[in-house]
Amino acid sequence: MNRLWQYLLGIEATSPGMTPPDDVRLEFASLPHGAPAVGLALGALALAFLVWRLARWGRPDLSLSRRVLLATLRLTTIAALGVMLIEPVLVFVRREQDPSRLALILDDSESMRFSDPYTDDSQAAAIAAKLGVESKDGKSPVDRLRESPRLDLVQKVLGANVEALAKGRDLFVYDLESAARPGGGDAARARKLEDVRPKLSVSPLGDALRGVLAAHRGQPVAGLVIATDGRSNAGEDPARVVEAAARQKIPIFAIAAGADEGPRNIRLAELQVDPVVFARDPTTISVVVESRGLRDADASVVLERRVNEGAWEPVGSQRVVLGEDGVLKRATFRVVPAVVGQYEYRARVEDAGPELTEDDNVATAASRVVRRQIRVLLIAGGPSPEVQFLRNALMRDQQVEFAGWLQHADPGFRQPGDRPITRLPNNDEELARYDALLLVDPDIKAMGPQWPEMIQKFVGKDGGGLIFIAGEQFSQQLFEAVDPKSPGGDWTRILPVVRDPGLFRSDAEVRLTTQNTYTLDLTPEGRGDPVFEFHPDPIRNRAALTSLPGMYWSFPVTRARPGAVVLARHGDPRMANQNGRHVLLASQLYGPGRTVFIGFDSTYRWRYLGEDYFDGFWARLVDRVGRNKALGGRFPFQVHLDKSLYRVGDRVHASVRYSDPAALAEASELVAELEAAGQPPEPIRFEKSPEDPGLATAEFPAQQAGAYSLRVAPASAPDLGGGGDLARVSTTAFRVEPPRREIDEPALNRPLLADLARLSGGRVFELSEVDQLDAAIPMREVTRTIENRDELWDAPLLFGIIVVGLTAEWLLRKRYRLV
């Protein structure tokens, strides 16, 4: 019977297999209301009256029963047509319970692999207990908490509550990358919490929230849960996206992953030790420390050493006050190695408090301590008294291995020396066996055409020392015979003085040099230089300097070279030119080596006061020029940077520290250039520190990412780019990385999380409060009302009534002779 009625009414909403409706109601889509409804009712009455009258008007003698039958058929047909016009609709109502949707967004950026220090021990213990962290491998729950990455803790606490969150809800798990792309519902349903690993170099929180909102638009969303440290450094601003969530009445619940102070760590970045040092020679060891999240905190730097594989012994300990993130701090220790051998140094950082890891708190370095013996080669143009006494002094010095070569000596002459030579070196390798070269009025032409270039390489690249002592035989021709076009021809430019070609000496100057003695006029730099320290007592030393015997001859030069240090000038005020008194003793750095010019050849006269005056002066001077080469050709200065790694936009602070006390006067006479890959070099200026004369500093911006080279040389060797200059320069390489705010700003951004929760009607949860998350999300299953509407105006029943009514009325009218 029901099937018949469904057919007559044209109903499809109750087909077999369909759930029976919870409610059924009839609606009329076109039924008028108000005044039109009153008019319609009056019209229906008027129409019924008219139909009744029509039947009577056709045949007045028609019986009442027949008139009623005809009127009923006509009104039934009109009524069926009227029902069609008001469009009847049969509504079947069904109510279903569907789960709401809950989106879980896990931050998978690099900062989520960090661990947090949880510096408050009591709070850390409470959090560890709340999270169920247990002791393992001898580590306490607090220690394991401090070494656990943020994402691991998030997955642990959410995994313990995922069953409660899934009750009555459909869970979707996203990482930031998948959340930023709308769609992917099936993948999000299937994704597990443990599938998310930290990998992104940026945190597009805004894009992730926007993408999830778009993917679930129009669906019942219980809320968005985002577990993050709050670092949003790419894509759309989360504050703008949260407005869309608030309009859709979708609350955002944030899980704060991390601690407010962020990861704290101290790293022993470098242990700076000279690779080769002399025995009983003071050396400085620097321990470079880099910290993060420990501003204004302090730590202990402990230095130990082991000699020739013996036992470790303490050297010293210092407290270091830590600074801004990434800023290098330095602790220096002064050490005097007593014995020759292999030294190992070990530095460690202690008492820094809780930190990310202690694996990077130790560094080691090795140093070789050698005998303080300098190999010296003396080449003299003739057997002057200066040469004879200097030869004997060097052979007596136990710290010197001496070899001499007297030019123009008779064949078969046995050259002097600890290891006599039979010929001069004729290539760079042979000359590089020596540490210092003493040229006493040499005949350069007789030495060979390769020697000018050999001398420049010996000093400028190998770090050798050169002492040039002018004489009366060959020195003047040496300067005048310079050929700039030949390889190394202009070799005199490595000397600290300039002698212009054709330098004129008046007859009066010649007479003064042969008839009157003079003394040295030491400059302020010379009076403070250790080479003129004849006595440790300053008063007695000044007395010794003033009592030095006078000298006769001197070799004039035009001026000192820029960057050179003048130690002594001519004592007679009449021996001067437009540049001042004649320079008689000067020194300069050339690459890693040092050159000294002596414009007189009678220091042997100082022996009249005692052999120690003469021997001590030359021992100190030879040690000065030969030390760098004996120690491996190192520079007398070290270049340091304030950070181990730079980001675009940082400022690079570079410093040059002079380890050689004799080079302090040259600390500001430096030239430097900065070169980035593919870019032309730019000059950098170092300024001498007013507080520390041995320190020069420079500052410049890191404007683009890439590899950089900072090249530094003394002012005496300014051609850093090459161009024929044989001087080696100090090169410090460093890199500038693109901005990586995930690494540079790893602390928890709690204000952003608070704004997201407040503006959307959500809440911020600590890791220890995640068990309250389920109760804070009120929506679970939602009731969904489904209405199926069947229009009845075209039902077979209505069409049948109209057809049957019209047909029956027509037949009856024929029967009653009304037509």
Steps between C-alpha positions, in 0.01 A plus 500: 500500500789740587660438167172592326474827685867581429428447132180705501673786682830468306703452821865377474624586853401165650659264254609155625817502715460863608482581869141586601457873552486644849237753395268565201327827421309656212594841368351718226765689311264749329231537763428870545495660840327800646267703280561279191392197706173678602438594140567142393247366756234748387568414139463128578159561660391714209619231259309227691187713493545566129546129426180424694308764311632384160353156553160658571522746215553218249172315589280643768303179515808294586465321826694607805699177522615534141591863546705404812677224308597728212613781733707253705678370189571855380624616840715188544672566169551867586623403847759260348615775267518742794711255699742480208524880485597539868777237445465253785832350629527202728807539731668194657732596787787276618747581784854347503794520746832574323847543658643852499842573348812573705818608319837440669784710352852401610782747441766313301754784470866467600449675833281211616806275519649719773495405864420744777700545822212530752732686736265480798575154642176470698291605201695265274439211741127575505482513120696176465265328744193636320630382163595160633873538427687220675862439594705316242866420439599662827329828413237654723156598365605866508815427298301305244244782483776753429645291219163419335417694180188715509319300231565172681337638815201627300452162335529329836232706674262508202543128446388439857184706441420418139243234594301747710526767228372256236186409695213652305742688273670435170873574542711653223880516561704758305854627494561858392578406141186287445280743692598789274348319199117470505363152447669174583232390747564127455874544552439709812267233639759230441801696628634395840648733759835322484517554121574871549872580525671843522630597157381845387741793508209745553173502695201609284244491782264741328496299176439179696200645687356650180535171312329293770210745525453481123514119499220470759282789389131417547570205727439476876845583641545455875825698494856529375780372727846629409809375685782745437765722652325800344774593255322630189757633254355432154172534315185671622470671834321264744326796665307564176406135455361473852236759407360256243492226763315730737237581234441128447488452878786250491715522814879457480668307779878549519741257666810690610795284395808628677613717785491880511877529533560279197789257452809602697838379391864588530748378244877501507539634148878493469822435690762727343854372550813589304598183311872560559661697784846538644592341829493751789325747270172645640199412287133586526225238485149624428179312578208630293153440644163550327170496690125512438236605749762571769535875481670647810552150643852381576690176464841359587759433229754241612823433308716189538807376319691178444869493409645215293201272570536536874224568751258788465584792726304822564612824341240739635134594528310819416144624541345628178195725488286390206337741258239517225412191299774412256751754639842346565666544836870437552700377796880531463771309684869588490719191495878459500592149375814382677600189309517401137239257373135448412246694705130421510253752641145424609245768586155451642211715617346431838233641733284639219181358651240297308566508126406333177795260495840467662655313208636825355653627824847353437766579240858383452798631305865408460818704488861412430770660714833530320846610601557870479762485229482720193680414177684804366673556169740797487615630162761775501643693208837544674692417819417817693548520879121485542493170314785350702356582838145409393622161376666425835194614697266274302731200537507553879118521523365157595152598379622553145612257232728720292625476142706774340603590147771754429474615140813545288704283738796310361432156349528230764407741780313311773181691560411557868204337674374223724436308180724658235352523149688466170264708289206735535141371467386527140125435534208569732510157666863531601457851636187392691720281724602817683293719731689831471711654227768759591626706207804710594573736210441216251597489134157399367626460142757243607235300686314417179201640303251279685580642843281815498190290441620234746538762773146630447352150517711412801356791697156555346388138466715284726504746790878532512680795656737737323757736652668730251817676624617774268869536414735722305580257216181371335195655670476812288534302175243252632224761524593670174516173303142396574318380188122509559435309177692187602342234728556622853713782365347761727575284803599799716133584549486232768742715704352751744674796333487676164812630328419706195728453197783754482475602865743789536741538793668835546873541571412614850309178567794294370741683729268455794485124446880467488623752755238520776344222703128486566266303723164343433192706572248239611137573421229437762436167328870417517532587868214262577620223270650192673782489246658801679451355846858468625395489864170407671517813715359791291733755662812295442383417150465870414849554634633221279329646194650844556846351548511307175817592307463737208513390138631660182340378181130468412301417191236762419150414378217727394235397752334212683251297304130541598415246767859466621610565859802727535710399802798735461601809303830680451611678818644803316223751414697606193456155345140553389282562197146617438371183671696558820821349629641207309345165585769262630297215645148401393281189496187391322282198439485359150239228483580255780867601497690799634772717351746727682719772349818614678662803340841469673761221533671569830294338776823311578617820674241431771730217616717764664235514773489122521433203275149464643395826336596387154408132539171575674387750237559257215356202687178688560485637146564161339237344726257774397530446126544123504236397749198499264677277247623262771142467622370399159472832321215630712387860504586714802130562542182296516167590343190420707128528425233553764277214379546157354205546261331809360156559356402751236458836673751432778798727558839334490743614770858411406807557715872465445700406808880539489679225691845644431570794737735651243213529251274706724606823332385357167156388631311776322710485182294232332322474170214258450237409248181298509411276210174312448460226241448657160535856629793741467697552823419797720752676726460466877660739745636384835523755779747473785332467839577794732472277808710212364791594270540139388145480366351629176130463419267533202126465448298439185154361409425154363269602217455175308542129552808317378867435567716796603876552523652766724857565390733699724859609439739761639496834325840421352338240272179672384449316170264236638366403165834378365627703212856376545521555875660194655385570856273244655198640681297371793170360374203426726205324340146505638147440378185707512185287504149607397271601788384192690266625765415145600853469631563859596177544703421164657323620816127447558285784360229489764339839413408378150341183635304701755368730225389207284309344788348823631373630165342166402357404838751223563770445761875447539609172661834410651636154423405392850139619444422319177285248691253789548473563126213252440280661764571847364359409156122482555394372159494129431219340293269743321134444403446531129142554374433362152181603319372323189232704318258337254288736291140376463361743235585247230376196698306244291213527749437869419524446128266202535243701696502774236465254210239287673304805624492666157410176324225404747353849491493501119329160489242601759432822315441296187273270697303786650477681169694800628719514192 
